[in-house]
Amino acid sequence: MAITVVGSVAYDTIETPAGRRERCLGGAATYFSLAASYFTDVRVIAVVGEDFGRRQEAVFTARNIDTRGIERAKGKSFFWEGSYMKDLNEAQTQQTDLNVFASFEPKIPEAYRDSEFLFLANIDPVLQRRVREEMPGVKLVAGDTMNYWINDHRPALLEVLKGLDLLLINDAEVRTLGGNSNLLKSARAVMALGPKSLVVKHGEYGATLFHGSTPKSEEPEAFRAPAMLLEEVIDPTGAGDSFAGGFFGYLASVPEITPATYRRAMFYGSVMGSFACERFGTERTQQLSRKEIDNRFELFRRLTHLD
Amino acid sequence: MAITVVGSVAYDTIETPAGRRERCLGGAATYFSLAASYFTDVRVIAVVGEDFGRRQEAVFTARNIDTRGIERAKGKSFFWEGSYMKDLNEAQTQQTDLNVFASFEPKIPEAYRDSEFLFLANIDPVLQRRVREEMPGVKLVAGDTMNYWINDHRPALLEVLKGLDLLLINDAEVRTLGGNSNLLKSARAVMALGPKSLVVKHGEYGATLFHGSTPKSEEPEAFRAPAMLLEEVIDPTGAGDSFAGGFFGYLASVPEITPATYRRAMFYGSVMGSFACERFGTERTQQLSRKEIDNRFELFRRLTHLD
């Protein structure tokens, strides 16, 4: 089933101990789409500037990603510059130029309206909500956010959370949003705000899935997936969005979603997140095969299973 | 098979967000012994002062732990005071009084000499090495250490590492000892110093096992166990030593050690570490049953296994 994703398509300048790349293709919607495209059809809603050319567009179309929802506006694309020289687990932002993104008004192409899955990447919750409301027919809605919206735009974010089936955020964010340093307590507090399920990303330590809807059933309330042990993290940019793409893409690809589907989705999320770190930007995620993905899935099984 | 452990038996004063306890029984050898005692016979080598009485001794004997190697010296027992008010994952040491521990000279009772397993808890590496050399007949030797010995007593520590089958240390320690911020690279560097296997404890994110001896075989080089999601961490003191006790205790309890044994040992380590956090000091670990332990082992399986 098709996923529509709304979020940023951007240029990133990235510095890590492995090197530096100027203005490579980035943005949450880019990483998400590429990762999800190995599992299902993906349609993007974003805005780019006049600096977004045929070569960038080809990165999407090569993966059969529908780009009709990528609007071209007058001006420059969203630009971000970050450095991981101090800590590979946390980018130091050097520069953020919103450019055309500052006045982003998501427009949903007619051809996208039959999408069964919707992913609201990390953008202004006011826009997330608008897109959500304009697509009332979707089966499953997931979203991401960040500390800026949690701290400074909480009322708008709370409105979005009410409508989410699934929220994917990182470790620090769930503790901030849930208001408790205990992960389990914060996870429950966040799910009480709306999301039926919650995925907490722990960076190099993996991720935890919480199922709010089944606390008293026989099914486990939580599932933990590890992260891959990588020889070298070249560039962690987009790892979280790639996780979300693998996770949500896999969910959208199965005929029926069960608790076992969610567990496998956690592994596919970790798999796609791990590939993202192996080269700069989207370099690795552009060039994968489903076989490579499934081989790594099996590595994750061996890394975690007793027998 | 029997384990001999050498390490500290101490009094701890502990402050956490859940409360404060004055002078409760602690020390690495205490936590280790109690945890391991649910799996196999345990024998302790330590030194205590005149303040160590019948009530403290009974904590060991109630779990059938051999205390003939606990020497009574003139003076006071090792005392440590720590606070977790700032961060539940890292104690702030308020006070350390080595007392009788300052002149600890481990003496190995004759009855201990047929032990097949030896655990060198976190003490001066000079003493670790002496005990190791005085027990040449042991089948498997494991050890722990800490940043103080890694940074300030490296030559002595390196001598100990040469003789270890297994080293269990925490995340920050392996990166310091291995000299690399990448976990996998540091793990390999540490194993090149001697230990055939390495367990890295990640606190609330679980633990990773590295098998140095089988990098090119069909067996996975690494195995990752998660940590339990606890409603409330009452007191994390001794969680790492309890992990080591569960891990090594389980290894000592099976007729043959295979790669699958190591994986199960990782789960038993996580199980015992999780129990340790549920009450102050050794309160929880004193009162367990093997059934509770095995039930939690199954929870860990459900928390991590796809099917």
Coordinates of C-alpha atoms in Angstrom, one line a residue:
Chain A
M1 CA 0.0 0.0 0.0
A2 CA 1.2 3.5 -0.8
I3 CA 2.7 5.9 1.7
T4 CA 2.5 9.6 1.4
V5 CA 5.2 11.5 3.3
V6 CA 5.3 15.2 4.0
G7 CA 8.5 16.8 5.2
S8 CA 11.8 18.5 4.2
V9 CA 13.8 18.0 1.1
A10 CA 17.0 19.9 1.6
Y11 CA 20.7 20.4 1.1
D12 CA 23.0 19.4 3.9
T13 CA 26.7 20.3 4.4
I14 CA 28.0 17.7 6.8
E15 CA 31.3 17.3 8.7
T16 CA 32.2 14.1 10.5
P17 CA 35.5 12.5 11.5
A18 CA 35.4 10.7 8.1
G19 CA 35.3 13.9 6.1
R20 CA 33.1 16.7 4.8
R21 CA 30.5 16.9 2.1
E22 CA 29.1 20.2 0.7
R23 CA 25.4 20.5 -0.1
C24 CA 24.5 16.9 -0.5
L25 CA 20.8 15.9 -0.9
G26 CA 19.2 15.6 2.5
G27 CA 16.0 16.3 4.5
A28 CA 13.8 14.1 6.5
A29 CA 11.4 13.3 3.7
T30 CA 14.3 12.4 1.4
Y31 CA 15.8 9.9 3.8
F32 CA 12.4 8.5 4.8
S33 CA 11.3 8.1 1.1
L34 CA 14.4 6.4 0.0
A35 CA 14.3 3.9 2.9
A36 CA 10.6 3.2 2.5
S37 CA 10.9 2.8 -1.3
Y38 CA 12.5 -0.7 -0.9
F39 CA 9.2 -1.9 0.6
T40 CA 6.4 0.0 -1.0
D41 CA 5.2 2.9 -3.2
V42 CA 6.2 6.3 -1.8
R43 CA 4.8 9.7 -2.6
V44 CA 6.5 12.9 -1.4
I45 CA 5.1 16.3 -0.4
A46 CA 7.7 19.0 0.0
V47 CA 8.9 22.3 -1.3
V48 CA 12.3 23.0 -2.9
G49 CA 13.9 26.0 -4.5
E50 CA 15.3 26.8 -7.9
D51 CA 18.6 25.1 -6.9
F52 CA 16.8 21.7 -6.9
G53 CA 17.6 20.2 -10.3
R54 CA 17.2 17.2 -12.5
R55 CA 20.0 15.3 -10.8
Q56 CA 18.4 15.6 -7.4
E57 CA 15.0 14.7 -8.8
A58 CA 16.6 11.6 -10.4
V59 CA 17.5 10.3 -6.9
F60 CA 13.8 10.0 -6.2
T61 CA 12.6 8.8 -9.5
A62 CA 15.4 6.1 -9.7
R63 CA 13.7 4.6 -6.7
N64 CA 10.2 5.0 -8.2
I65 CA 9.2 7.7 -5.7
D66 CA 6.4 9.9 -6.8
T67 CA 7.6 13.5 -6.8
R68 CA 4.5 15.2 -8.1
G69 CA 4.0 16.6 -4.6
I70 CA 7.5 18.3 -4.6
E71 CA 6.6 22.0 -5.2
R72 CA 9.2 24.2 -6.9
A73 CA 9.2 27.7 -5.3
K74 CA 11.2 30.8 -6.1
G75 CA 14.3 31.0 -4.0
K76 CA 16.7 28.5 -2.4
S77 CA 16.0 25.1 -0.9
F78 CA 16.2 24.4 2.9
F79 CA 19.8 24.3 3.8
W80 CA 21.4 22.8 7.0
E81 CA 25.0 22.5 8.0
G82 CA 26.0 20.3 10.9
S83 CA 29.1 18.8 12.4
Y84 CA 29.7 15.5 14.3
M85 CA 33.3 16.3 15.1
K86 CA 32.6 16.5 18.9
D87 CA 30.2 13.5 19.1
L88 CA 29.1 11.1 16.4
N89 CA 25.8 10.7 18.2
E90 CA 24.8 14.3 18.2
A91 CA 25.1 16.9 15.4
Q92 CA 26.2 20.4 16.3
T93 CA 24.1 22.6 14.0
Q94 CA 26.3 25.3 12.4
Q95 CA 23.7 26.9 10.1
T96 CA 20.0 26.5 9.2
D97 CA 18.5 28.5 6.3
L98 CA 14.9 27.7 6.0
N99 CA 14.7 29.5 2.6
V100 CA 11.6 28.3 0.7
F101 CA 10.7 26.0 3.6
A102 CA 9.8 29.1 5.7
S103 CA 6.6 29.6 3.8
F104 CA 5.8 25.9 3.0
E105 CA 2.1 25.3 2.4
P106 CA 1.8 21.6 1.7
K107 CA -0.3 20.8 -1.3
I108 CA -1.6 17.3 -1.8
P109 CA -1.8 16.1 -5.4
E110 CA -5.1 14.4 -6.3
A111 CA -3.1 11.3 -7.2
Y112 CA -1.9 11.0 -3.6
R113 CA -5.3 11.0 -2.0
D114 CA -5.8 7.3 -2.1
S115 CA -2.7 6.6 0.0
E116 CA -3.4 4.2 2.9
F117 CA -0.4 5.3 4.9
L118 CA 0.7 8.8 5.9
F119 CA 4.0 9.8 7.5
L120 CA 4.2 13.3 9.0
A121 CA 8.0 13.9 9.1
N122 CA 9.4 16.5 11.5
I123 CA 7.9 19.8 10.4
D124 CA 5.7 22.5 12.1
P125 CA 2.9 20.6 13.8
V126 CA 0.4 23.1 12.3
L127 CA 1.3 21.8 8.9
Q128 CA 1.3 18.2 10.1
R129 CA -2.2 18.6 11.3
R130 CA -3.4 20.3 8.1
V131 CA -2.1 17.4 6.0
R132 CA -3.6 14.9 8.3
E133 CA -7.0 16.5 8.1
E134 CA -6.8 16.7 4.3
M135 CA -6.3 13.0 4.1
P136 CA -9.1 11.5 6.2
G137 CA -9.1 8.2 4.3
V138 CA -5.7 7.0 5.4
K139 CA -5.5 3.7 7.4
L140 CA -2.4 4.4 9.5
V141 CA -0.8 7.7 10.4
A142 CA 2.7 8.0 11.9
G143 CA 4.7 11.1 12.8
D144 CA 8.0 12.4 14.0
T145 CA 8.8 15.7 15.9
M146 CA 11.7 17.3 17.7
N147 CA 12.5 19.1 20.9
Y148 CA 11.9 22.6 19.4
W149 CA 8.2 21.7 18.7
I150 CA 7.9 19.9 22.1
N151 CA 9.2 22.8 24.0
D152 CA 8.0 25.8 22.1
H153 CA 4.9 24.7 20.2
R154 CA 3.4 22.2 22.5
P155 CA -0.3 23.1 22.1
A156 CA -0.1 22.6 18.3
L157 CA 1.9 19.4 18.7
L158 CA -0.6 18.0 21.2
E159 CA -3.3 18.4 18.5
V160 CA -1.2 16.4 16.1
L161 CA -0.5 13.6 18.7
K162 CA -4.2 13.1 19.2
G163 CA -4.5 11.9 15.6
L164 CA -1.4 9.6 15.4
D165 CA -1.5 5.9 15.3
L166 CA 2.3 5.8 15.8
L167 CA 4.9 8.3 17.0
L168 CA 8.6 7.8 16.2
I169 CA 10.9 10.0 18.3
N170 CA 14.3 9.8 20.0
D171 CA 15.2 9.0 23.5
A172 CA 15.7 12.5 24.8
E173 CA 12.5 13.7 23.1
V174 CA 10.3 11.1 24.7
R175 CA 11.6 12.0 28.1
T176 CA 11.0 15.7 27.5
L177 CA 7.5 15.1 26.0
G178 CA 6.6 12.5 28.7
G179 CA 8.0 14.6 31.5
N180 CA 9.8 11.8 33.2
S181 CA 13.4 10.6 33.2
N182 CA 12.1 7.0 33.4
L183 CA 11.7 5.7 29.8
L184 CA 8.7 3.4 30.5
K185 CA 6.8 6.0 32.4
S186 CA 7.5 8.7 29.8
A187 CA 6.4 6.3 27.0
R188 CA 3.1 5.7 28.8
A189 CA 2.6 9.4 29.3
V190 CA 3.2 10.1 25.6
M191 CA 0.8 7.3 24.5
A192 CA -1.8 8.8 26.8
L193 CA -1.6 11.9 24.5
G194 CA -2.8 10.0 21.5
P195 CA -0.4 7.7 19.7
K196 CA -1.4 4.1 20.0
S197 CA 2.1 3.0 19.5
L198 CA 5.5 4.6 20.2
V199 CA 8.9 3.9 18.8
V200 CA 11.8 5.4 20.8
K201 CA 15.1 5.6 19.0
H202 CA 18.2 5.2 21.2
G203 CA 20.8 5.9 18.5
E204 CA 23.7 3.4 18.7
Y205 CA 21.8 1.4 21.3
G206 CA 18.8 0.5 19.1
A207 CA 15.2 1.3 19.6
T208 CA 12.2 0.3 21.7
L209 CA 8.6 -0.2 20.6
F210 CA 5.7 0.4 23.0
H211 CA 2.3 -0.9 22.2
G212 CA -0.2 1.3 24.1
S213 CA -3.2 -0.6 23.0
T214 CA -2.3 -4.0 24.5
P215 CA -1.0 -3.4 28.0
K216 CA -3.2 -6.1 29.5
S217 CA -3.2 -8.6 26.7
E218 CA -0.9 -11.6 26.3
E219 CA 1.2 -9.6 23.8
P220 CA 4.3 -8.0 25.1
E221 CA 3.9 -4.3 25.9
A222 CA 7.4 -3.6 24.5
F223 CA 9.9 -4.9 22.0
R224 CA 13.5 -3.9 21.8
A225 CA 15.7 -4.0 18.6
P226 CA 19.4 -3.4 18.9
A227 CA 21.5 -1.3 16.5
M228 CA 24.1 -2.7 14.2
L229 CA 27.7 -2.7 15.4
L230 CA 29.3 -0.7 12.6
E231 CA 33.0 -0.7 11.9
E232 CA 32.8 2.9 11.1
V233 CA 30.0 5.5 11.3
I234 CA 30.7 7.7 8.3
D235 CA 27.7 10.0 8.7
P236 CA 24.8 9.5 11.1
T237 CA 22.7 12.2 9.3
G238 CA 19.3 10.8 8.4
A239 CA 19.6 7.6 10.4
G240 CA 16.5 8.3 12.4
D241 CA 14.5 9.2 9.2
S242 CA 15.8 6.1 7.5
F243 CA 14.7 4.0 10.5
A244 CA 11.2 5.5 10.2
G245 CA 11.2 4.7 6.4
G246 CA 12.2 1.1 6.9
F247 CA 9.8 0.7 9.8
F248 CA 6.8 2.3 8.1
G249 CA 7.6 1.0 4.7
Y250 CA 7.6 -2.5 5.9
L251 CA 4.3 -2.0 7.8
A252 CA 2.8 -0.7 4.5
S253 CA 4.1 -3.7 2.6
V254 CA 2.3 -6.5 4.5
P255 CA -1.3 -7.7 3.9
E256 CA -2.2 -7.6 7.6
I257 CA -0.5 -5.8 10.5
T258 CA -0.1 -7.9 13.6
P259 CA 2.1 -7.5 16.6
A260 CA 4.6 -9.8 14.9
T261 CA 4.6 -7.3 11.9
Y262 CA 5.6 -4.5 14.3
R263 CA 8.5 -6.5 15.6
R264 CA 9.8 -7.2 12.2
A265 CA 9.3 -3.6 11.3
M266 CA 11.6 -2.7 14.2
F267 CA 14.3 -4.8 12.7
Y268 CA 13.8 -3.3 9.2
G269 CA 13.9 0.2 10.8
S270 CA 17.3 -0.7 12.5
V271 CA 18.5 -2.2 9.2
M272 CA 17.8 0.9 7.2
G273 CA 19.2 3.2 9.9
S274 CA 22.4 1.2 9.9
F275 CA 22.9 1.5 6.2
A276 CA 22.3 5.2 6.3
C277 CA 25.4 5.7 8.5
E278 CA 27.7 3.8 6.3
R279 CA 28.3 6.6 3.7
F280 CA 27.7 10.3 3.5
G281 CA 24.1 11.6 3.1
T282 CA 21.9 9.3 1.1
E283 CA 24.8 7.7 -0.9
R284 CA 24.3 4.3 0.7
T285 CA 20.5 4.3 0.8
Q286 CA 20.2 5.2 -2.9
Q287 CA 22.1 2.1 -3.9
L288 CA 20.8 -0.8 -1.9
S289 CA 19.1 -4.0 -3.0
R290 CA 16.3 -5.9 -1.2
K291 CA 18.7 -8.8 -0.9
E292 CA 21.2 -6.7 1.0
I293 CA 18.5 -5.5 3.3
D294 CA 17.2 -8.9 4.0
N295 CA 20.7 -10.3 4.6
R296 CA 21.2 -7.6 7.2
F297 CA 17.9 -8.4 8.7
E298 CA 19.2 -11.9 9.3
L299 CA 22.3 -10.5 10.9
F300 CA 20.1 -8.6 13.3
R301 CA 18.3 -11.9 14.1
R302 CA 21.6 -13.6 14.9
L303 CA 22.7 -10.6 16.9
T304 CA 19.7 -10.9 19.2
H305 CA 18.2 -14.3 19.2
L306 CA 19.1 -17.1 21.6
D307 CA 18.9 -20.0 19.1
Chain B
M1 CA 31.0 -26.0 39.1
A2 CA 32.2 -23.7 41.8
I3 CA 33.1 -20.1 41.4
T4 CA 35.6 -18.3 43.6
V5 CA 35.3 -14.6 43.5
V6 CA 37.7 -12.0 45.0
G7 CA 36.6 -8.5 45.5
S8 CA 35.1 -6.0 47.9
V9 CA 32.6 -6.6 50.7
A10 CA 31.6 -3.2 52.0
Y11 CA 29.1 -0.9 53.5
D12 CA 27.3 1.6 51.2
T13 CA 25.3 4.7 52.0
I14 CA 23.2 5.4 49.0
E15 CA 20.9 8.2 48.0
T16 CA 18.6 8.0 45.0
P17 CA 15.4 9.8 44.0
A18 CA 13.6 6.9 45.8
G19 CA 15.2 7.5 49.1
R20 CA 18.3 7.0 51.2
R21 CA 19.9 4.0 52.9
E22 CA 22.7 4.2 55.5
R23 CA 25.4 1.6 55.6
C24 CA 23.7 -1.2 53.7
L25 CA 25.7 -4.3 52.8
G26 CA 27.4 -3.8 49.4
G27 CA 30.6 -4.3 47.5
A28 CA 31.3 -5.9 44.2
A29 CA 31.9 -9.4 45.6
T30 CA 28.7 -9.3 47.6
Y31 CA 26.5 -8.4 44.6
F32 CA 28.4 -10.9 42.4
S33 CA 28.1 -13.7 44.9
L34 CA 24.4 -13.3 45.6
A35 CA 23.5 -13.2 41.9
A36 CA 25.7 -16.2 41.0
S37 CA 24.4 -18.2 44.0
Y38 CA 21.1 -18.8 42.2
F39 CA 23.1 -20.8 39.6
T40 CA 26.0 -22.5 41.3
D41 CA 28.3 -22.8 44.4
V42 CA 30.1 -19.6 45.2
R43 CA 33.1 -18.9 47.4
V44 CA 34.2 -15.4 48.4
I45 CA 37.6 -14.0 49.1
A46 CA 37.4 -10.5 50.8
V47 CA 38.4 -8.6 53.8
V48 CA 36.0 -6.9 56.3
G49 CA 36.4 -5.0 59.5
E50 CA 35.1 -5.5 63.0
D51 CA 31.8 -3.8 62.0
F52 CA 30.9 -6.8 59.9
G53 CA 28.7 -8.9 62.1
R54 CA 26.6 -12.1 62.1
R55 CA 23.7 -10.4 60.4
Q56 CA 25.9 -9.5 57.4
E57 CA 27.4 -12.9 57.3
A58 CA 24.0 -14.4 57.3
V59 CA 23.2 -12.7 54.0
F60 CA 25.9 -14.9 52.4
T61 CA 25.2 -18.1 54.3
A62 CA 21.5 -17.9 53.6
R63 CA 22.4 -18.3 49.9
N64 CA 24.9 -21.1 50.7
I65 CA 27.8 -18.9 49.8
D66 CA 31.1 -20.0 51.3
T67 CA 32.5 -17.3 53.5
R68 CA 35.6 -19.0 54.8
G69 CA 37.7 -16.6 52.6
I70 CA 36.2 -13.5 54.1
E71 CA 39.0 -12.3 56.4
R72 CA 38.2 -10.3 59.5
A73 CA 40.8 -7.5 60.1
K74 CA 41.2 -5.0 62.8
G75 CA 39.4 -1.7 61.8
K76 CA 36.4 -0.8 59.7
S77 CA 35.1 -2.3 56.5
F78 CA 35.4 -0.6 53.2
F79 CA 32.8 2.2 53.1
W80 CA 31.4 4.0 50.0
E81 CA 28.8 6.8 49.8
G82 CA 27.2 7.7 46.5
S83 CA 24.3 9.7 45.2
Y84 CA 22.2 9.2 42.1
M85 CA 20.2 12.4 42.5
K86 CA 21.7 14.0 39.4
D87 CA 21.6 11.0 37.1
L88 CA 20.3 7.5 37.8
N89 CA 22.8 6.1 35.4
E90 CA 25.9 7.4 37.1
A91 CA 26.7 7.6 40.8
Q92 CA 28.3 10.7 42.2
T93 CA 30.8 9.4 44.8
Q94 CA 30.5 11.4 48.0
Q95 CA 32.9 9.5 50.1
T96 CA 35.2 6.4 49.9
D97 CA 37.0 5.0 53.0
L98 CA 39.1 2.1 52.0
N99 CA 39.7 1.2 55.7
V100 CA 40.7 -2.5 56.0
F101 CA 40.6 -2.8 52.2
A102 CA 43.6 -0.6 51.9
S103 CA 45.9 -3.4 53.0
F104 CA 43.9 -6.3 51.6
E105 CA 46.1 -9.3 51.0
P106 CA 43.8 -12.0 49.5
K107 CA 44.3 -15.4 51.1
I108 CA 42.9 -18.4 49.3
P109 CA 41.4 -21.1 51.6
E110 CA 42.5 -24.6 50.7
A111 CA 38.9 -25.6 50.2
Y112 CA 38.6 -23.0 47.4
R113 CA 41.5 -24.4 45.3
D114 CA 39.5 -26.9 43.3
S115 CA 37.2 -24.1 42.0
E116 CA 36.8 -24.4 38.2
F117 CA 35.7 -20.8 37.7
L118 CA 37.4 -17.6 39.0
F119 CA 36.0 -14.1 39.0
L120 CA 38.3 -11.2 39.7
A121 CA 36.0 -8.3 40.7
N122 CA 37.1 -4.7 40.5
I123 CA 40.2 -4.5 42.8
D124 CA 43.8 -3.5 42.3
P125 CA 45.1 -5.4 39.3
V126 CA 48.2 -6.4 41.3
L127 CA 45.9 -8.4 43.6
Q128 CA 43.8 -9.7 40.7
R129 CA 47.0 -11.1 39.1
R130 CA 48.3 -12.6 42.4
V131 CA 45.0 -14.5 42.9
R132 CA 45.0 -15.7 39.3
E133 CA 48.5 -17.0 39.7
E134 CA 47.7 -18.8 42.9
M135 CA 44.8 -20.7 41.2
P136 CA 46.4 -22.2 38.1
G137 CA 43.9 -25.0 37.9
V138 CA 40.8 -22.9 37.1
K139 CA 39.0 -23.6 33.8
L140 CA 37.7 -20.1 33.1
V141 CA 38.8 -16.7 34.5
A142 CA 36.7 -13.6 34.2
G143 CA 37.4 -10.1 35.5
D144 CA 36.1 -6.6 35.9
T145 CA 38.0 -3.3 36.3
M146 CA 37.3 0.4 36.3
N147 CA 38.6 3.7 34.8
Y148 CA 40.9 4.4 37.7
W149 CA 42.9 1.2 37.0
I150 CA 42.7 1.7 33.2
N151 CA 44.0 5.3 33.4
D152 CA 46.5 5.2 36.4
H153 CA 47.6 1.5 36.7
R154 CA 47.6 0.4 33.1
P155 CA 50.8 -1.7 33.1
A156 CA 49.5 -3.8 36.0
L157 CA 46.1 -4.1 34.4
L158 CA 47.6 -5.2 31.1
E159 CA 49.2 -8.1 32.9
V160 CA 45.9 -9.2 34.3
L161 CA 44.2 -8.9 30.9
K162 CA 46.7 -11.3 29.4
G163 CA 45.3 -14.1 31.6
L164 CA 41.6 -13.5 31.2
D165 CA 39.2 -15.6 29.3
L166 CA 36.5 -13.0 29.7
L167 CA 36.4 -9.3 30.6
L168 CA 33.2 -7.6 31.7
I169 CA 33.3 -3.8 31.8
N170 CA 31.1 -0.9 31.0
D171 CA 30.6 1.2 27.9
A172 CA 32.8 4.1 28.8
E173 CA 35.6 1.8 30.1
V174 CA 35.9 -0.3 26.9
R175 CA 36.2 2.9 24.9
T176 CA 38.9 4.2 27.2
L177 CA 40.8 0.9 27.4
G178 CA 40.4 0.3 23.6
G179 CA 41.4 3.9 22.8
N180 CA 38.6 4.4 20.2
S181 CA 35.1 6.0 20.4
N182 CA 33.8 3.2 18.1
L183 CA 32.5 0.4 20.2
L184 CA 33.4 -2.4 17.7
K185 CA 36.9 -1.2 17.1
S186 CA 37.5 -0.7 20.9
A187 CA 36.2 -4.1 21.6
R188 CA 38.6 -5.7 19.1
A189 CA 41.5 -3.6 20.6
V190 CA 40.6 -4.8 24.1
M191 CA 40.4 -8.4 23.1
A192 CA 43.8 -8.1 21.4
L193 CA 45.1 -7.4 24.9
G194 CA 44.1 -10.9 26.1
P195 CA 40.5 -11.5 26.9
K196 CA 39.0 -14.1 24.5
S197 CA 35.5 -12.7 25.1
L198 CA 34.3 -9.3 26.2
V199 CA 31.0 -8.2 27.7
V200 CA 30.3 -4.5 27.4
K201 CA 27.5 -3.2 29.8
H202 CA 25.5 -0.3 28.4
G203 CA 23.5 0.4 31.6
E204 CA 19.8 0.9 30.7
Y205 CA 20.5 0.0 27.1
G206 CA 21.6 -3.6 27.8
A207 CA 24.9 -5.3 27.0
T208 CA 26.9 -6.6 24.1
L209 CA 29.0 -9.8 24.0
F210 CA 32.0 -10.0 21.7
H211 CA 33.6 -13.3 20.9
G212 CA 37.2 -12.7 19.9
S213 CA 38.0 -16.3 19.2
T214 CA 35.5 -16.8 16.4
P215 CA 35.6 -13.7 14.1
K216 CA 35.8 -15.8 10.9
S217 CA 33.6 -18.7 11.9
E218 CA 29.9 -19.1 11.2
E219 CA 29.1 -18.0 14.7
P220 CA 28.1 -14.4 15.1
E221 CA 30.9 -12.2 16.4
A222 CA 28.6 -10.4 18.7
F223 CA 25.4 -10.8 20.6
R224 CA 23.3 -8.0 22.1
A225 CA 21.0 -8.3 25.1
P226 CA 18.6 -5.5 26.0
A227 CA 17.9 -4.2 29.5
M228 CA 14.6 -4.6 31.2
L229 CA 12.2 -1.7 31.1
L230 CA 11.7 -1.0 34.7
E231 CA 8.8 1.0 36.2
E232 CA 11.2 2.5 38.7
V233 CA 14.9 2.2 39.2
I234 CA 15.1 2.3 43.0
D235 CA 18.9 1.9 43.2
P236 CA 21.2 0.9 40.4
T237 CA 24.1 0.2 42.8
G238 CA 25.5 -3.3 42.1
A239 CA 23.6 -3.8 38.8
G240 CA 26.8 -4.4 36.9
D241 CA 28.2 -6.8 39.5
S242 CA 24.9 -8.6 39.6
F243 CA 25.0 -8.8 35.8
A244 CA 28.4 -10.4 36.1
G245 CA 27.2 -12.8 38.8
G246 CA 24.2 -13.9 36.7
F247 CA 26.3 -14.2 33.5
F248 CA 29.2 -16.1 35.1
G249 CA 27.0 -18.1 37.4
Y250 CA 25.0 -19.4 34.5
L251 CA 28.2 -20.3 32.6
A252 CA 29.4 -22.3 35.6
S253 CA 26.2 -24.1 35.9
V254 CA 26.1 -25.8 32.5
P255 CA 27.8 -29.1 31.5
E256 CA 29.3 -27.7 28.4
I257 CA 29.9 -24.1 27.3
T258 CA 28.9 -23.3 23.7
P259 CA 28.2 -20.1 21.9
A260 CA 24.5 -20.6 22.7
T261 CA 25.5 -20.8 26.4
Y262 CA 27.1 -17.4 26.2
R263 CA 24.0 -15.9 24.6
R264 CA 21.8 -17.4 27.4
A265 CA 24.3 -16.1 30.0
M266 CA 23.9 -12.6 28.5
F267 CA 20.1 -12.8 29.3
Y268 CA 20.7 -14.2 32.8
G269 CA 23.2 -11.3 33.4
S270 CA 20.6 -8.8 32.3
V271 CA 17.9 -10.5 34.4
M272 CA 20.1 -10.3 37.5
G273 CA 21.1 -6.7 36.8
S274 CA 17.4 -5.7 36.5
F275 CA 16.4 -7.3 39.8
A276 CA 19.3 -5.5 41.5
C277 CA 17.8 -2.1 40.6
E278 CA 14.4 -2.9 42.0
R279 CA 15.2 -2.3 45.6
F280 CA 18.0 -0.7 47.7
G281 CA 21.3 -2.5 47.9
T282 CA 21.1 -6.3 47.9
E283 CA 17.5 -6.3 49.2
R284 CA 16.0 -7.7 46.1
T285 CA 18.8 -10.1 45.1
Q286 CA 18.8 -11.7 48.5
Q287 CA 15.2 -12.8 48.2
L288 CA 14.7 -14.2 44.7
S289 CA 13.7 -17.7 43.5
R290 CA 15.0 -19.5 40.5
K291 CA 11.4 -19.4 39.2
E292 CA 11.3 -15.6 39.3
I293 CA 14.6 -15.5 37.5
D294 CA 13.5 -17.9 34.8
N295 CA 10.2 -16.0 34.4
R296 CA 12.1 -12.8 33.8
F297 CA 14.4 -14.7 31.4
E298 CA 11.2 -15.5 29.3
L299 CA 10.2 -11.8 29.4
F300 CA 13.6 -10.9 27.9
R301 CA 13.0 -13.4 25.2
R302 CA 9.6 -11.9 24.4
L303 CA 11.1 -8.4 24.5
T304 CA 13.7 -9.3 21.8
H305 CA 12.6 -12.2 19.7
L306 CA 10.7 -11.9 16.5
D307 CA 8.5 -14.9 16.9

